[in-house]
Short mmCIF file of C-alpha atoms in Angstrom, two decimals:
data_model
loop_
_atom_site.label_atom_id
_atom_site.label_comp_id
_atom_site.label_asym_id
_atom_site.label_seq_id
_atom_site.Cartn_x
_atom_site.Cartn_y
_atom_site.Cartn_z
CA MET A 618 37.50 -38.43 -29.79
CA GLY A 619 36.24 -40.41 -26.79
CA VAL A 620 39.62 -42.10 -26.33
CA HIS A 621 41.45 -38.76 -26.69
CA HIS A 622 39.16 -37.22 -24.16
CA PHE A 623 39.85 -40.11 -21.78
CA ILE A 624 43.63 -39.83 -22.18
CA LEU A 625 43.45 -36.05 -21.52
CA GLN A 626 41.55 -36.64 -18.33
CA LEU A 627 43.85 -39.47 -17.21
CA VAL A 628 46.82 -37.11 -17.73
CA ASN A 629 45.31 -34.26 -15.88
CA ARG A 630 44.56 -36.45 -12.98
CA LEU A 631 48.16 -38.09 -13.06
CA LEU A 632 49.72 -34.63 -13.13
CA LYS A 633 48.01 -33.78 -9.90
CA ILE A 634 49.37 -36.82 -8.12
CA SER A 635 52.19 -35.36 -5.89
CA TYR A 636 53.94 -38.79 -5.52
CA LEU A 637 54.35 -39.21 -9.28
CA ARG A 638 55.47 -35.61 -9.52
CA ALA A 639 58.14 -36.28 -6.88
CA ILE A 640 59.42 -39.18 -8.92
CA ARG A 641 59.62 -37.05 -12.04
CA GLU A 642 61.34 -34.26 -10.27
CA THR A 643 64.01 -36.74 -8.95
CA PHE A 644 64.73 -38.04 -12.41
CA CYS A 645 65.20 -34.50 -13.59
CA ALA A 646 67.30 -33.39 -10.71
CA LEU A 647 69.61 -36.49 -11.19
CA MET A 648 69.68 -36.44 -14.96
CA PRO A 649 73.34 -35.36 -15.28
CA VAL A 650 74.34 -37.90 -12.71
CA ILE A 651 72.39 -40.66 -14.40
CA VAL A 652 73.96 -39.92 -17.79
CA LEU A 653 77.48 -39.57 -16.43
CA LEU A 654 77.37 -42.83 -14.40
CA THR A 655 75.88 -44.64 -17.42
CA LEU A 656 78.71 -43.44 -19.65
CA ILE A 657 81.26 -44.47 -17.06
CA ASP A 658 79.66 -48.00 -16.95
CA MET A 659 79.74 -48.08 -20.81
CA ALA A 660 83.45 -47.05 -20.81
CA GLY A 661 84.09 -50.00 -18.35
CA CYS A 662 82.22 -52.36 -20.72
CA LEU A 663 84.11 -51.14 -23.90
CA PHE A 664 87.65 -50.63 -22.56
CA CYS A 665 88.00 -52.50 -19.29
CA ASP A 666 86.32 -55.82 -19.88
CA PRO A 667 89.11 -58.40 -20.68
CA THR A 668 86.60 -60.29 -22.75
CA GLY A 669 84.76 -57.31 -24.10
CA PRO A 670 84.76 -55.82 -27.73
CA VAL A 671 87.98 -53.92 -27.34
CA LEU A 672 90.24 -56.20 -25.29
CA GLY A 673 88.69 -59.64 -26.05
CA ASP A 674 89.67 -62.09 -28.71
CA GLU A 675 86.31 -61.93 -30.23
CA GLY A 676 86.56 -58.12 -30.52
CA LEU A 677 89.67 -56.10 -31.42
CA GLY A 678 91.94 -58.38 -29.45
CA ILE A 679 93.92 -55.46 -27.80
CA GLY A 680 94.16 -57.60 -24.65
CA THR A 681 96.23 -60.19 -26.49
CA PHE A 682 98.40 -57.41 -27.82
CA LEU A 683 99.14 -55.90 -24.40
CA THR A 684 99.91 -59.36 -22.88
CA ASP A 685 102.49 -60.08 -25.59
CA GLY A 686 100.43 -62.63 -27.46
CA LEU A 687 98.61 -64.63 -24.77
CA HIS A 688 95.54 -66.49 -25.78
CA ASP A 689 92.78 -68.60 -24.29
CA GLU A 690 93.65 -70.11 -20.89
CA ALA A 691 96.97 -68.41 -20.62
CA TYR A 692 95.30 -65.00 -21.21
CA ARG A 693 92.56 -65.77 -18.65
CA GLU A 694 95.22 -66.69 -16.04
CA SER A 695 97.33 -63.53 -16.66
CA ALA A 696 97.79 -60.61 -14.11
CA PHE A 697 96.41 -58.24 -16.81
CA TYR A 698 93.24 -60.19 -17.05
CA ALA A 699 92.67 -60.28 -13.34
CA THR A 700 93.41 -56.62 -13.03
CA MET A 701 91.01 -55.57 -15.82
CA THR A 702 88.32 -57.78 -14.36
CA GLN A 703 88.68 -56.08 -11.02
CA LEU A 704 88.56 -52.74 -12.63
CA ARG A 705 85.44 -53.70 -14.64
CA ASN A 706 83.79 -54.98 -11.47
CA CYS A 707 84.55 -51.67 -9.68
CA LEU A 708 82.95 -49.62 -12.52
CA LYS A 709 79.89 -51.83 -12.41
CA VAL A 710 79.13 -50.29 -9.02
CA THR A 711 77.85 -47.14 -10.79
CA VAL A 712 74.50 -49.10 -11.02
CA LEU A 713 74.33 -49.26 -7.16
CA ILE A 714 75.41 -45.63 -6.79
CA ASN A 715 72.78 -44.50 -9.15
CA SER A 716 70.14 -46.46 -7.18
CA LEU A 717 71.26 -45.04 -3.92
CA LEU A 718 71.44 -41.47 -5.02
CA PHE A 719 67.94 -41.71 -6.59
CA SER A 720 66.63 -43.09 -3.41
CA LEU A 721 68.22 -40.39 -1.37
CA VAL A 722 66.84 -37.58 -3.57
CA LEU A 723 63.43 -39.07 -3.69
CA THR A 724 63.54 -39.57 0.11
CA ASN A 725 64.25 -35.78 0.49
CA LYS A 726 61.19 -34.96 -1.74
CA LEU A 727 58.78 -37.41 -0.12
CA ALA A 728 59.77 -36.29 3.41
CA ARG A 729 58.93 -32.75 2.56
CA LEU A 730 55.69 -33.89 0.78
CA TRP A 731 54.53 -35.97 3.69
CA HIS A 732 55.81 -33.48 6.35
CA GLY A 733 58.42 -35.67 7.81
CA ASP A 734 61.81 -34.91 9.35
CA VAL A 735 64.14 -34.90 6.30
CA THR A 736 67.38 -35.88 8.02
CA ALA A 737 65.85 -38.78 9.96
CA SER A 738 64.10 -39.95 6.71
CA VAL A 739 67.43 -39.99 4.90
CA VAL A 740 69.00 -41.90 7.81
CA CYS A 741 66.28 -44.50 7.41
CA THR A 742 66.77 -44.83 3.69
CA VAL A 743 70.63 -45.22 3.97
CA SER A 744 70.14 -47.81 6.75
CA SER A 745 67.74 -49.78 4.68
CA TYR A 746 70.36 -49.88 1.87
CA LEU A 747 73.10 -50.96 4.28
CA PHE A 748 71.00 -53.73 5.75
CA LEU A 749 70.24 -54.96 2.24
CA LEU A 750 73.85 -54.84 1.19
CA ALA A 751 75.01 -56.55 4.42
CA GLY A 752 72.55 -59.37 3.97
CA PHE A 753 73.52 -60.01 0.26
CA ASN A 754 75.69 -63.17 -0.10
CA GLY A 755 77.95 -62.40 -3.00
CA ASN A 756 80.90 -60.44 -4.33
CA LEU A 757 80.85 -57.06 -5.87
CA ALA A 758 80.20 -58.34 -9.34
CA SER A 759 77.22 -60.35 -8.37
CA LEU A 760 75.97 -57.47 -6.22
CA SER A 761 76.23 -54.99 -9.19
CA THR A 762 74.36 -57.61 -11.46
CA TYR A 763 71.67 -57.99 -8.78
CA PHE A 764 71.09 -54.27 -8.64
CA GLY A 765 71.54 -53.88 -12.38
CA GLY A 766 67.92 -54.77 -13.25
CA ARG A 767 66.39 -53.80 -9.82
CA ALA A 768 68.03 -50.38 -9.24
CA PHE A 769 65.04 -48.22 -9.74
CA PHE A 770 62.63 -50.68 -8.23
CA LEU A 771 64.65 -51.01 -5.05
CA ALA A 772 65.28 -47.28 -4.87
CA LEU A 773 61.60 -46.53 -5.11
CA LEU A 774 60.65 -49.31 -2.68
CA ILE A 775 63.14 -48.37 -0.09
CA ALA A 776 62.55 -44.62 -0.20
CA THR A 777 58.85 -44.84 -0.24
CA VAL A 778 58.57 -47.46 2.54
CA SER A 779 61.22 -45.69 4.75
CA VAL A 780 59.67 -42.31 4.57
CA LEU A 781 56.04 -43.66 4.75
CA VAL A 782 56.62 -45.75 7.77
CA PHE A 783 58.80 -43.25 9.60
CA SER A 784 56.47 -40.26 8.93
CA ARG A 785 53.45 -42.31 10.10
CA LEU A 786 55.17 -43.32 13.30
CA ALA A 787 56.54 -39.86 13.89
CA ARG A 788 52.85 -38.49 14.03
CA LEU A 789 52.05 -40.78 16.89
CA ARG A 790 52.64 -38.63 19.98
CA CYS A 791 52.53 -41.71 22.26
CA LEU A 792 55.81 -42.73 20.73
CA HIS A 793 57.49 -39.30 21.38
CA LEU A 794 60.24 -39.70 23.98
CA PRO A 795 60.10 -37.04 26.85
CA VAL A 796 63.33 -34.90 26.88
CA PRO A 797 64.55 -32.36 29.38
CA GLN A 798 64.12 -28.70 28.28
CA GLY A 799 67.71 -27.76 28.74
CA MET A 800 68.85 -29.98 25.86
CA PRO A 801 69.92 -28.20 22.56
CA GLN A 802 67.08 -27.73 20.23
CA ALA A 803 68.61 -29.83 17.49
CA MET A 804 69.24 -32.84 19.84
CA GLN A 805 65.84 -32.34 21.45
CA GLN A 806 64.13 -32.73 18.18
CA SER A 807 66.06 -35.89 17.33
CA MET A 808 65.49 -37.42 20.64
CA ILE A 809 61.84 -36.87 20.55
CA LEU A 810 61.89 -39.07 17.41
CA PHE A 811 64.04 -41.73 18.96
CA ILE A 812 61.38 -44.37 19.19
CA PRO A 813 59.83 -43.86 15.71
CA LEU A 814 63.30 -43.89 14.27
CA GLY A 815 64.31 -47.17 16.23
CA LEU A 816 61.08 -48.85 15.03
CA THR A 817 61.71 -47.82 11.39
CA LEU A 818 65.22 -49.05 11.40
CA PHE A 819 64.16 -52.39 12.98
CA SER A 820 61.40 -52.78 10.39
CA SER A 821 63.98 -52.07 7.65
CA LEU A 822 66.18 -54.72 8.95
CA ILE A 823 63.47 -57.30 9.17
CA THR A 824 62.14 -56.35 5.69
CA SER A 825 65.60 -56.50 4.08
CA PHE A 826 66.30 -59.94 5.54
CA ALA A 827 62.84 -61.20 4.50
CA TRP A 828 63.29 -59.69 0.98
CA LEU A 829 66.67 -61.40 0.38
CA SER A 830 65.49 -64.66 1.93
CA VAL A 831 62.46 -64.76 -0.61
CA GLU A 832 64.65 -63.64 -3.52
CA GLN A 833 67.09 -66.48 -2.85
CA SER A 834 64.33 -69.15 -2.48
CA ILE A 835 62.40 -71.22 -4.93
CA HIS A 836 59.42 -69.03 -4.02
CA SER A 837 60.95 -65.89 -5.54
CA LEU A 838 58.81 -63.98 -8.11
CA PRO A 839 60.91 -65.02 -11.10
CA SER A 840 60.74 -68.77 -10.00
CA LEU A 841 57.03 -68.53 -9.48
CA LEU A 842 56.49 -66.92 -12.93
CA GLN A 843 58.52 -69.70 -14.52
CA GLY A 844 56.63 -72.45 -12.66
CA TYR A 845 53.11 -70.87 -13.40
CA PHE A 846 53.57 -69.86 -17.03
CA GLY A 847 56.25 -72.16 -18.27
CA ALA A 848 59.28 -71.08 -20.29
CA ASP A 849 57.61 -71.05 -23.73
CA ILE A 850 55.02 -68.51 -23.11
CA ALA A 851 57.54 -65.59 -23.26
CA GLN A 852 58.54 -66.66 -26.84
CA ILE A 853 54.92 -66.13 -28.13
CA PRO A 854 55.05 -62.90 -30.27
CA ALA A 855 51.91 -61.62 -28.52
CA ALA A 856 53.43 -62.04 -25.10
CA ALA A 857 56.65 -60.30 -26.25
CA ILE A 858 54.69 -57.38 -27.67
CA LEU A 859 52.59 -57.00 -24.51
CA TYR A 860 55.80 -57.08 -22.40
CA GLU A 861 57.26 -54.26 -24.48
CA CYS A 862 54.09 -52.34 -24.42
CA LEU A 863 53.87 -52.49 -20.56
CA ARG A 864 57.55 -51.52 -20.23
CA ARG A 865 57.07 -48.40 -22.45
CA LEU A 866 53.65 -47.48 -20.80
CA LEU A 867 55.40 -47.45 -17.31
CA TRP A 868 58.03 -45.11 -18.67
CA TRP A 869 55.33 -42.96 -20.10
CA PHE A 870 53.90 -42.71 -16.59
CA GLY A 871 57.40 -41.50 -15.45
CA LEU A 872 58.45 -44.72 -13.91
CA ASN A 873 61.32 -46.90 -15.00
CA GLY A 874 59.69 -49.59 -16.95
CA SER A 875 62.80 -51.75 -17.49
CA SER A 876 63.30 -52.06 -13.77
CA LEU A 877 59.59 -52.62 -12.79
CA THR A 878 59.33 -55.44 -15.46
CA PHE A 879 62.62 -56.95 -14.62
CA PHE A 880 61.25 -59.92 -12.77
CA TRP A 881 59.52 -61.07 -16.00
CA ASN A 882 62.80 -60.38 -17.70
CA GLU A 883 64.80 -62.46 -15.18
CA ALA A 884 62.28 -65.15 -15.33
CA PHE A 885 62.18 -65.66 -19.11
CA TYR A 886 64.41 -63.39 -21.29
CA ILE A 887 67.73 -63.53 -19.40
CA PRO A 888 67.64 -67.41 -19.18
CA ALA A 889 66.79 -67.49 -22.89
CA GLN A 890 69.87 -65.25 -23.64
CA LEU A 891 72.09 -67.51 -21.62
CA ALA A 892 70.59 -70.52 -23.36
CA ASN A 893 71.50 -69.07 -26.69
CA GLU A 894 74.94 -68.13 -25.61
CA LEU A 895 75.92 -71.29 -23.77
CA GLU A 896 73.76 -74.02 -25.10
CA ASN A 897 73.20 -72.77 -28.73
CA SER A 898 69.49 -72.59 -28.14
CA LYS A 899 67.04 -71.03 -30.64
CA TYR A 900 65.22 -68.36 -28.64
CA ILE A 901 64.20 -65.29 -30.60
CA PHE A 902 63.07 -63.09 -27.59
CA THR A 903 65.91 -62.49 -25.23
CA ILE A 904 67.20 -59.58 -23.12
CA GLU A 905 69.59 -58.55 -25.95
CA PHE A 906 66.64 -58.37 -28.42
CA PHE A 907 64.83 -55.89 -26.25
CA ASP A 908 67.94 -53.92 -25.46
CA ALA A 909 68.57 -53.65 -29.16
CA ASN A 910 64.99 -52.52 -29.52
CA SER A 911 65.54 -49.51 -27.12
CA ILE A 912 66.35 -47.27 -30.07
CA SER A 913 62.84 -46.03 -30.88
CA LEU A 914 63.13 -42.61 -29.17
CA LEU A 915 66.21 -42.00 -31.50
CA GLY A 916 63.57 -42.10 -34.35
CA LEU A 917 61.60 -39.51 -32.54
CA ALA A 918 64.64 -37.33 -32.13
CA ILE A 919 65.54 -37.46 -35.77
CA SER A 920 61.92 -36.84 -36.78
CA VAL A 921 61.80 -33.75 -34.44
CA TRP A 922 65.08 -32.48 -35.82
CA VAL A 923 63.97 -32.83 -39.45
CA PHE A 924 60.29 -31.98 -39.34
CA SER A 925 59.85 -29.55 -36.41
CA TYR A 926 59.93 -25.85 -37.33
CA ARG A 927 60.37 -24.88 -33.66
CA GLU A 928 64.00 -24.02 -33.00
CA LYS A 929 63.68 -24.86 -29.42
CA LEU A 930 62.65 -28.56 -30.10
CA ARG A 931 65.33 -28.84 -32.81
CA GLN A 932 68.01 -27.84 -30.29
CA LEU A 933 66.62 -30.24 -27.65
CA SER A 934 66.71 -33.13 -30.21
CA ALA A 935 70.37 -32.28 -31.17
CA TYR A 936 71.26 -31.96 -27.55
CA SER A 937 69.75 -35.37 -26.72
CA LEU A 938 71.08 -37.16 -29.77
CA PRO A 939 74.42 -38.21 -28.36
CA CYS A 940 72.79 -39.89 -25.33
CA LEU A 941 70.13 -41.61 -27.60
CA LEU A 942 72.91 -43.16 -29.63
CA PHE A 943 74.04 -44.95 -26.52
CA SER A 944 70.46 -45.85 -25.68
CA ILE A 945 70.27 -43.50 -22.73
CA ASN A 946 66.72 -42.31 -23.29
CA GLU A 947 65.95 -40.58 -19.93
CA PRO A 948 67.11 -36.97 -21.01
CA PHE A 949 64.78 -36.95 -24.06
CA LEU A 950 61.94 -38.75 -22.26
CA PHE A 951 61.69 -36.05 -19.59
CA ALA A 952 62.86 -32.92 -21.55
CA LEU A 953 60.59 -33.12 -24.60
CA PRO A 954 58.67 -34.51 -22.59
CA ILE A 955 57.20 -37.90 -23.56
CA VAL A 956 56.33 -38.59 -20.01
CA LEU A 957 52.56 -37.96 -19.51
CA ASN A 958 52.36 -36.32 -23.07
CA PRO A 959 49.03 -37.51 -24.49
CA LEU A 960 50.04 -36.56 -28.04
CA PHE A 961 52.98 -38.97 -28.23
CA LEU A 962 51.50 -41.82 -26.23
CA ILE A 963 50.21 -43.72 -29.36
CA PRO A 964 53.45 -43.62 -31.38
CA TYR A 965 55.54 -44.11 -28.30
CA LEU A 966 53.74 -47.45 -27.68
CA LEU A 967 53.26 -48.35 -31.29
CA ALA A 968 56.71 -48.03 -32.65
CA PRO A 969 58.52 -50.54 -30.27
CA MET A 970 55.62 -52.87 -30.52
CA LEU A 971 55.89 -53.04 -34.36
CA ASN A 972 59.71 -53.36 -33.85
CA VAL A 973 59.25 -56.45 -31.86
CA TYR A 974 57.01 -58.13 -34.44
CA ILE A 975 59.16 -57.17 -37.40
CA GLY A 976 62.21 -58.41 -35.48
CA TYR A 977 60.40 -61.63 -34.78
CA LEU A 978 59.62 -62.11 -38.56
CA ALA A 979 63.18 -61.23 -39.66
CA ILE A 980 64.68 -63.76 -37.26
CA ASP A 981 62.01 -66.50 -37.84
CA PHE A 982 62.66 -66.41 -41.58
CA GLY A 983 66.40 -66.53 -41.11
CA ILE A 984 67.10 -63.07 -42.46
CA VAL A 985 68.71 -61.91 -39.19
CA PRO A 986 70.65 -64.24 -36.88
CA LEU A 987 69.53 -64.89 -33.24
CA PHE A 988 70.77 -62.60 -30.49
CA HIS A 989 73.54 -65.00 -29.23
CA TYR A 990 75.92 -62.76 -27.44
CA SER A 991 75.64 -60.49 -24.38
CA VAL A 992 76.73 -56.78 -24.83
CA ASP A 993 76.26 -53.77 -22.66
CA ALA A 994 72.96 -51.99 -23.18
CA THR A 995 74.77 -48.72 -23.72
CA VAL A 996 76.92 -49.98 -26.65
CA PRO A 997 76.26 -47.50 -29.56
CA VAL A 998 73.22 -48.13 -31.93
CA LEU A 999 74.03 -50.47 -34.84
CA LEU A 1000 77.26 -51.78 -33.23
CA GLN A 1001 75.03 -53.19 -30.51
CA GLY A 1002 72.88 -55.09 -33.02
CA TRP A 1003 76.10 -56.22 -34.85
CA LEU A 1004 77.89 -57.47 -31.74
CA SER A 1005 74.77 -59.16 -30.10
CA THR A 1006 74.02 -61.20 -33.24
CA GLY A 1007 77.56 -61.59 -34.38
CA ASP A 1008 76.49 -60.52 -37.87
CA ILE A 1009 76.03 -57.25 -39.86
CA MET A 1010 72.44 -58.22 -40.27
CA GLY A 1011 71.87 -57.31 -36.66
CA ALA A 1012 72.86 -53.71 -37.42
CA VAL A 1013 70.67 -53.79 -40.51
CA LEU A 1014 67.75 -54.85 -38.36
CA GLN A 1015 68.31 -51.88 -36.04
CA LEU A 1016 68.53 -49.51 -39.00
CA VAL A 1017 65.23 -50.96 -40.29
CA TRP A 1018 63.64 -50.43 -36.85
CA LEU A 1019 64.89 -46.87 -36.75
CA SER A 1020 63.59 -46.02 -40.24
CA LEU A 1021 60.23 -47.40 -39.23
CA ASP A 1022 60.13 -45.46 -36.08
CA ILE A 1023 60.89 -42.18 -37.91
CA VAL A 1024 58.01 -42.89 -40.18
CA ILE A 1025 55.64 -43.63 -37.31
CA TYR A 1026 56.68 -40.42 -35.26
CA THR A 1027 56.61 -37.94 -38.20
CA PRO A 1028 52.88 -37.43 -38.48
CA PHE A 1029 52.71 -36.80 -34.79
CA VAL A 1030 55.56 -34.40 -34.88
CA ILE A 1031 53.75 -32.46 -37.63
CA MET A 1032 50.56 -32.46 -35.57
CA PHE A 1033 52.60 -31.30 -32.55
CA ASN A 1034 53.75 -28.34 -34.77
CA MET A 1035 50.17 -27.48 -35.53
CA LEU A 1036 48.92 -27.63 -31.96
CA THR A 1037 51.78 -25.47 -30.61
CA ARG A 1038 51.52 -22.74 -33.25
CA GLU A 1039 49.74 -20.47 -30.76
CA GLU A 1040 52.46 -21.04 -28.20
CA ASP A 1041 55.09 -20.13 -30.80
CA ALA A 1042 53.13 -16.89 -31.50
CA ILE A 1043 53.22 -15.92 -27.82
CA GLU A 1044 56.89 -16.68 -27.56
CA GLU A 1045 57.64 -14.52 -30.57
CA ALA A 1046 55.56 -11.62 -29.22
CA ASN A 1047 57.41 -11.80 -25.94
CA ALA A 1048 60.80 -11.86 -27.59
CA TYR A 1049 59.79 -8.88 -29.78
CA GLU A 1050 58.72 -6.87 -26.66
CA ALA A 1051 61.90 -7.67 -24.86
#
């Protein structure tokens, strides 16, 4: 009872934090765009990658068919391969677009929240992105890969810092530029903020340069984590379970846990995946392992659809099901909602943590192969497990995870039915009166 009371108090306090509310509202406003851009990226992975599951020799081999039987080196040197690679790289930019749009919408909300000039704040955010892109040394593919894990983190950081710095500077009247009275009002307002805007843009330039310099140095956060903890710590089951718990807990707060924990991922689980793929190493916990485990909300959706007697929730579950099949969890997270919902906190954390341990045991005992192959995170459930392990047992593992998640979530769905019975009665009375 004490823990439940503490969680309720925590939720009530978090709901009053306007900054977190602005982030949640940004997610909700951009949900159609997030889903659409994710599906575009998924289509690029499935149908445009010349080494992917449709075109590649290890998949359906359609690429070989379309190039009149070319294989291996001849296939990789073909014009078809080059064209499809370029197209795939262009579609990868959806990650960057997603990040920029999120930052712009959040900038708008934060500027209104902190009583700043919306237009000037948006200019600061866009300029920060352009400084960051201009300072990045790499092609479009490497840029998309760089933003792939950091998209939300950079969007949150750029929007928050840009609006915060500009709004604080704009309040300092000593920085306001005197302007003649005959100037048009719109220009007059913008010229008054000339110095705060200039200082904000200059600080964005310096910050972007410093950020990229640190990221590309041996003192970057992933490098420091590797040096301090060592590569083996991430393969300890307790560390993997703790990582998954933190990732899900951040999502429960309404923050993108995958992006905010990406530096740990980049330090340990991405290198482990590459070592499995290129060096035939034996790492159990890799980025593909955790991507395959991102299906626990599908278990909740099925449980709601089967055991909830509220038609509204059943419709919501059915509506979100196609997205959840492709591991696009945001619509269900914010629509049910899971975010800051005290009732579902325990199963939301417990289900993926148990999945991690069961997956560890299944691979350690040789029942399921290691996750050797990299596939897109939005590859459909079961197919993702199959492709990333190269064995049907990878799909069986995902099916076991899904079944366990349904069992874990079902008692809480039934409890949710009981707690919302009064709400249902009110809705029925209102419908009868109407």
